[in-house]
Coordinates of C-alpha atoms and ligand atoms in Angstrom, one line a residue:
M18 CA 19.2 -2.9 149.4
R19 CA 19.4 -6.4 148.8
T20 CA 15.5 -7.1 148.3
K21 CA 16.1 -4.2 145.9
C22 CA 18.5 -5.2 143.8
L23 CA 16.4 -8.6 143.8
L24 CA 13.5 -7.2 142.9
L25 CA 15.3 -5.0 140.1
T26 CA 17.3 -8.1 138.7
L27 CA 13.4 -9.8 138.1
T28 CA 11.8 -7.3 136.7
L29 CA 14.7 -6.7 134.6
I30 CA 14.4 -10.7 133.7
A31 CA 10.6 -10.3 133.6
L32 CA 10.9 -7.3 130.2
S33 CA 13.4 -9.8 128.6
I34 CA 11.1 -12.2 128.4
G35 CA 8.1 -10.1 127.6
Q36 CA 10.2 -8.1 124.6
S37 CA 11.6 -11.9 123.1
N38 CA 8.1 -13.2 123.6
A39 CA 7.0 -10.5 121.4
K40 CA 10.2 -10.6 118.4
D41 CA 8.7 -14.1 117.8
E42 CA 5.5 -12.6 116.9
Q43 CA 5.5 -12.4 113.0
L44 CA 2.2 -10.7 111.4
N45 CA 1.9 -11.7 107.7
I46 CA 0.1 -9.2 105.7
F47 CA -1.4 -10.6 102.3
T48 CA -2.1 -7.3 100.0
W49 CA -1.7 -5.9 96.8
A50 CA 1.8 -4.7 95.5
G51 CA 2.4 -1.2 96.1
Y52 CA 0.0 -1.1 99.2
V53 CA 2.3 -1.6 102.1
S54 CA 5.0 0.7 102.3
D55 CA 8.8 -0.1 104.3
D56 CA 8.0 2.7 106.3
I57 CA 5.2 1.8 107.6
R58 CA 6.2 -2.1 107.9
T59 CA 9.3 -0.9 109.9
G60 CA 7.2 1.5 111.9
F61 CA 4.9 -1.0 113.4
E62 CA 8.2 -3.4 113.8
E63 CA 9.9 -1.3 116.1
E64 CA 7.1 0.0 118.1
F65 CA 5.7 -3.5 118.9
G66 CA 8.5 -5.6 118.5
V67 CA 7.2 -8.1 116.0
D68 CA 8.4 -9.0 112.5
V69 CA 5.8 -8.0 109.2
I70 CA 6.2 -10.0 106.3
V71 CA 4.2 -9.0 103.3
D72 CA 2.9 -11.0 100.7
T73 CA 1.2 -9.8 97.6
Y74 CA -1.7 -10.8 95.3
A75 CA -2.9 -9.7 91.8
S76 CA -6.3 -10.0 92.0
N77 CA -9.0 -10.4 94.8
E78 CA -9.8 -13.8 92.9
D79 CA -6.2 -14.6 93.5
L80 CA -6.7 -14.0 97.0
L81 CA -10.1 -15.9 97.9
A82 CA -7.9 -18.9 95.9
K83 CA -5.2 -18.8 98.1
L84 CA -7.5 -18.9 101.6
Q85 CA -9.8 -21.8 100.1
A86 CA -7.0 -23.5 99.2
G87 CA -6.3 -23.9 103.0
A88 CA -3.8 -20.9 103.2
T89 CA -4.2 -20.1 106.9
G90 CA -0.8 -18.5 107.7
Y91 CA -2.6 -14.9 107.1
D92 CA -3.3 -12.4 109.7
V93 CA -3.9 -9.4 107.6
I94 CA -5.7 -9.2 104.3
M95 CA -7.5 -6.7 101.8
P96 CA -10.0 -7.6 99.9
S97 CA -11.9 -5.0 97.7
D98 CA -15.7 -4.3 98.4
Y99 CA -17.8 -7.3 96.7
M100 CA -15.0 -9.7 97.8
V101 CA -15.9 -8.8 101.4
S102 CA -19.2 -9.6 100.8
I103 CA -18.0 -12.8 99.1
L104 CA -15.5 -13.6 102.4
I105 CA -17.7 -13.1 104.4
K106 CA -20.3 -15.0 102.9
L107 CA -17.9 -18.2 103.3
D108 CA -17.5 -17.8 106.4
L109 CA -13.9 -16.6 105.8
L110 CA -13.5 -13.2 108.0
A111 CA -13.0 -12.7 111.7
E112 CA -15.8 -10.8 113.4
L113 CA -13.5 -7.3 114.2
D114 CA -12.9 -6.7 118.0
R115 CA -13.9 -3.1 117.9
G116 CA -12.6 -2.4 121.5
A117 CA -8.9 -3.3 120.2
I118 CA -9.7 -0.6 117.3
P119 CA -10.1 2.4 119.0
N120 CA -9.0 4.5 116.1
F121 CA -12.1 3.1 113.9
Q122 CA -13.5 6.5 115.2
N123 CA -11.6 8.3 112.9
V124 CA -13.1 6.9 109.6
S125 CA -14.9 8.9 107.8
P126 CA -18.4 7.7 108.1
L127 CA -18.8 8.1 104.0
F128 CA -16.9 5.3 103.5
L129 CA -18.9 2.8 106.4
G130 CA -21.9 1.1 105.8
K131 CA -21.6 -0.1 102.4
Y132 CA -23.4 -2.5 101.0
F133 CA -20.6 -5.1 101.2
D134 CA -20.4 -5.1 105.2
A135 CA -23.3 -2.8 106.3
E136 CA -22.6 -3.0 110.0
N137 CA -18.5 -2.8 109.2
R138 CA -18.7 -6.2 111.4
Y139 CA -15.2 -7.3 109.7
S140 CA -14.3 -4.6 107.5
V141 CA -12.4 -1.1 108.0
P142 CA -11.5 0.8 104.7
Y143 CA -7.9 0.9 103.8
T144 CA -8.1 3.0 100.2
F145 CA -10.3 4.0 97.6
G146 CA -9.5 4.6 93.9
T147 CA -11.1 3.9 90.6
A148 CA -9.8 1.9 87.1
G149 CA -9.0 4.1 84.2
I150 CA -6.0 4.1 81.0
A151 CA -2.8 5.4 82.3
Y152 CA -0.7 6.8 78.9
D153 CA 2.0 8.3 78.0
S154 CA 0.8 11.7 76.5
A155 CA 3.9 12.1 74.6
V156 CA 3.3 8.9 72.2
V157 CA -0.4 8.3 72.7
Q158 CA -1.8 10.9 70.5
P159 CA -5.0 12.8 70.9
A160 CA -5.4 11.9 74.4
P161 CA -7.4 8.8 74.2
D162 CA -11.1 9.2 76.0
S163 CA -12.7 5.7 75.2
W164 CA -11.8 2.4 76.1
N165 CA -11.9 1.9 72.1
V166 CA -8.5 2.9 72.4
L167 CA -7.4 -0.3 73.8
W168 CA -8.4 -2.1 70.3
D169 CA -6.9 0.5 68.2
E170 CA -4.1 -1.6 66.2
T171 CA -1.9 1.6 66.5
Y172 CA -1.0 0.3 70.2
A173 CA -0.2 -3.3 69.5
N174 CA 1.7 -5.1 72.1
Q175 CA 2.5 -1.2 73.8
F176 CA -0.5 -1.6 76.6
S177 CA -1.1 -3.7 78.8
M178 CA -4.5 -5.0 80.6
L179 CA -5.4 -5.7 84.5
D180 CA -4.9 -9.6 85.3
D181 CA -7.8 -9.3 87.4
Q182 CA -11.0 -11.1 85.8
R183 CA -14.1 -8.3 87.0
E184 CA -12.3 -5.4 85.9
T185 CA -10.9 -6.8 82.3
L186 CA -14.3 -8.1 81.5
G187 CA -15.5 -5.1 82.9
V188 CA -13.8 -2.7 80.4
A189 CA -15.9 -4.8 77.6
L190 CA -18.9 -4.5 79.5
K191 CA -18.7 -0.8 79.9
L192 CA -17.5 -0.3 76.1
L193 CA -20.4 -2.3 75.2
G194 CA -23.0 -0.4 76.8
Y195 CA -24.0 -3.1 79.6
S196 CA -23.3 -2.5 83.7
L197 CA -20.1 -4.2 85.5
N198 CA -22.3 -6.6 87.1
T199 CA -24.3 -8.2 84.1
T200 CA -25.8 -11.8 84.8
D201 CA -26.9 -12.0 81.3
A202 CA -25.2 -14.3 80.0
K203 CA -25.5 -12.8 76.2
E204 CA -24.0 -9.8 77.4
L205 CA -20.7 -11.7 79.3
Q206 CA -20.8 -13.6 76.2
A207 CA -20.3 -10.4 74.2
A208 CA -17.7 -9.1 76.5
K209 CA -15.5 -12.3 76.1
E210 CA -15.7 -12.3 72.4
K211 CA -14.4 -8.5 72.6
L212 CA -11.6 -9.2 74.6
I213 CA -10.8 -12.4 72.5
V214 CA -10.3 -10.2 69.6
Q215 CA -8.4 -7.5 71.7
K216 CA -6.1 -10.5 72.9
P217 CA -3.5 -10.6 69.9
L218 CA -3.2 -6.8 70.6
V219 CA -2.2 -7.4 74.6
K220 CA 1.2 -7.0 75.4
Q221 CA 0.4 -8.2 79.1
Y222 CA -2.6 -8.7 81.4
K223 CA -0.6 -7.4 84.7
S224 CA -2.2 -6.1 87.4
E225 CA 1.1 -4.3 88.2
A226 CA 1.0 -1.9 85.6
E227 CA 3.3 1.1 87.0
E228 CA 6.2 -1.3 86.5
L229 CA 5.0 -1.7 82.5
L230 CA 4.6 2.1 82.2
L231 CA 8.5 2.7 84.3
A232 CA 10.0 0.4 82.6
G233 CA 8.7 1.9 79.0
D234 CA 7.0 -1.8 78.4
V235 CA 4.1 -0.1 77.2
V236 CA 2.9 3.4 76.5
M237 CA -0.7 2.7 77.9
A238 CA -2.2 0.5 80.3
H239 CA -5.3 -0.5 81.6
C240 CA -4.5 0.5 85.6
W241 CA -5.8 1.5 89.1
S242 CA -5.9 5.3 90.3
G243 CA -3.0 5.5 92.2
D244 CA -0.6 3.4 90.4
A245 CA -1.3 5.4 87.7
F246 CA -0.7 8.4 89.9
R247 CA 2.7 6.6 91.1
A248 CA 4.0 6.4 87.8
A249 CA 3.0 9.4 86.9
E250 CA 5.1 11.3 89.4
T251 CA 7.9 9.7 88.0
R252 CA 7.6 9.9 84.2
T253 CA 5.6 13.2 84.0
T254 CA 4.3 12.6 81.0
I255 CA 1.8 10.1 81.8
R256 CA -1.8 11.2 82.2
Y257 CA -4.7 9.2 83.7
V258 CA -8.1 8.8 82.1
I259 CA -11.6 7.6 82.8
P260 CA -13.1 6.8 79.5
K261 CA -16.7 8.2 78.6
E262 CA -18.2 4.8 79.0
G263 CA -17.9 4.7 82.8
S264 CA -15.6 2.2 84.8
S265 CA -15.1 1.0 88.1
Q266 CA -14.7 2.7 91.3
F267 CA -13.7 0.5 94.8
I268 CA -12.9 0.8 98.3
D269 CA -10.4 -2.2 99.2
A270 CA -10.4 -3.0 102.7
V271 CA -8.5 -4.5 106.0
C272 CA -9.9 -7.4 107.4
I273 CA -8.6 -10.2 109.4
P274 CA -8.9 -13.9 108.2
K275 CA -11.3 -16.0 110.6
A276 CA -7.7 -18.6 110.4
A277 CA -5.2 -15.3 111.1
P278 CA -2.8 -17.2 113.8
H279 CA -2.3 -13.8 115.2
Q280 CA -6.0 -12.0 115.6
R281 CA -4.5 -9.7 118.2
L282 CA -2.1 -8.2 116.8
A283 CA -3.7 -8.3 113.5
A284 CA -6.2 -5.6 115.2
Q285 CA -3.3 -3.9 116.7
F286 CA -2.2 -3.1 113.3
I287 CA -5.0 -1.9 111.7
N288 CA -5.4 0.3 114.4
Y289 CA -2.2 1.6 113.9
L290 CA -3.3 2.2 109.7
L291 CA -5.5 4.6 111.3
R292 CA -3.8 7.0 113.2
P293 CA -4.1 10.1 111.0
E294 CA -0.5 10.4 110.3
I295 CA 0.0 7.0 109.4
N296 CA -3.0 6.7 107.0
A297 CA -1.5 10.0 105.7
K298 CA 1.5 7.8 105.2
I299 CA -0.3 5.5 103.0
T300 CA -1.9 8.0 100.9
V301 CA 1.6 9.9 100.1
F302 CA 2.8 6.2 99.5
T303 CA -0.1 4.3 97.5
K304 CA -1.5 7.5 96.1
Y305 CA -5.2 6.0 96.8
G306 CA -7.6 8.4 98.7
T307 CA -8.0 8.1 102.5
C308 CA -10.8 7.2 104.5
V309 CA -9.3 9.0 107.4
P310 CA -10.6 12.4 107.1
A311 CA -7.9 14.0 110.0
A312 CA -5.1 12.4 107.9
K313 CA -5.4 15.2 105.4
E314 CA -4.0 17.6 108.2
H315 CA -0.7 15.8 107.8
L316 CA -1.0 15.5 103.7
P317 CA 0.7 17.7 101.5
A318 CA -2.0 20.1 99.8
S319 CA -1.2 18.8 96.1
L320 CA -2.4 15.1 97.8
R321 CA -5.5 16.7 99.1
E322 CA -7.9 17.2 96.1
H323 CA -5.2 15.6 93.6
Q324 CA -8.2 15.1 90.7
F325 CA -6.6 11.1 90.2
I326 CA -8.2 10.5 93.6
Y327 CA -10.8 13.0 93.4
P328 CA -12.4 12.9 89.7
P329 CA -14.6 15.6 89.2
K330 CA -18.9 14.8 89.9
E331 CA -19.8 14.1 86.3
V332 CA -17.1 11.0 85.8
L333 CA -18.2 10.1 89.2
A334 CA -21.8 10.0 88.3
S335 CA -20.2 7.2 85.2
L336 CA -18.4 4.7 87.9
E337 CA -20.1 1.9 89.2
W338 CA -18.8 -0.8 92.1
L339 CA -18.3 -3.8 91.7
I340 CA -20.7 -6.5 93.6
D341 CA -20.5 -10.3 94.2
P342 CA -22.6 -11.7 91.1
G343 CA -23.9 -14.9 93.4
D344 CA -24.0 -17.8 91.8
F345 CA -23.5 -16.0 88.1
T346 CA -19.4 -16.0 89.5
R347 CA -19.0 -19.3 87.9
H348 CA -19.8 -17.8 84.4
Y349 CA -17.5 -15.0 84.9
N350 CA -15.2 -17.7 86.1
R351 CA -15.6 -19.5 82.8
A352 CA -15.4 -16.5 80.6
W353 CA -12.1 -15.2 82.2
E354 CA -10.7 -18.9 81.9
E355 CA -11.5 -19.0 78.1
I356 CA -9.8 -15.6 77.5
K357 CA -6.4 -16.6 79.3
A358 CA -6.2 -19.6 77.3
R359 CA -6.4 -18.3 74.1
Ligands
SPD424 N1 -1.1 -1.3 93.5 C1 -2.5 -1.3 94.6 C2 -3.7 -1.7 93.5 C3 -4.9 -1.8 94.6 C4 -5.9 -2.3 93.5 N2 -7.2 -2.5 94.3 C5 -7.8 -3.4 93.4 C6 -9.8 -2.9 93.2 C7 -10.5 -3.8 92.3 N3 -11.5 -3.8 92.3

């Protein structure tokens, strides 16, 4: 009896030590605003007995700058496609331990093996979407179909542009009939000049456009599809259009920085995100597309094929992926600095 009691006491002590150790652990996520809901965060905290801290960035370049400046505290990051390839090139990502992420098998092959990480050694797709224009149809009339509306003086000081150099230079490049990924200095120069002409009309450069739309600060925003969709849910007169000149599409991925202090926990978190029912919650919250087909069974019918997430074929054909322009990046950096400095 005594031995039994002693064993029980020792087991309880061991369990409580195990628990307090686990609670000491903290998962630090660095991601886009509106990408990890409280629900997802607290669900993981409760199940794994850890704290989850979420910090946000406005663009891939902000994420890169933070990592290059030596930020070593982040365990999970969510760069977009072209930034994944840049981070791999700079040796800033950890190779994923697939054994620790068995739910990787839930990801649709449609989203795997892409140009930015051909074998998905470093990245797992999180969401996909597009960039376009979100507008209040009660005010912006007729319905816009061209990026040109963002140069229309009627809407001076009533619209915002993404605070994102590749996306915003991309708008001007598309309007001029060029590729989002140009490495022609003259084309980029023309796009820069176009944005300098536009600047006095822009109310704000802000990546969290949903906030501006809902506050009524703007009636139109250069915006990502999920954020437009979220805004439209609350303000039902909001519509989303991908202009006829074409636009960008993206996959945002989940990665673990090489310097992440809690690599094992980070892999557990990625595995958690890939559970179909959790992944469905991500779609319900973010309003971006899911890369996990089994998640669709947990989605309301209204979200399974919604046109904000799944544009028609002809629109899809007008979309480009952003890719790493290599050394030419410094021209994009300089052009953006010059626009912002005006
Ligand atoms: N609020 C979430 C925004 C996610 C945006 N993804 C960015 C893609 C950049 N090309």
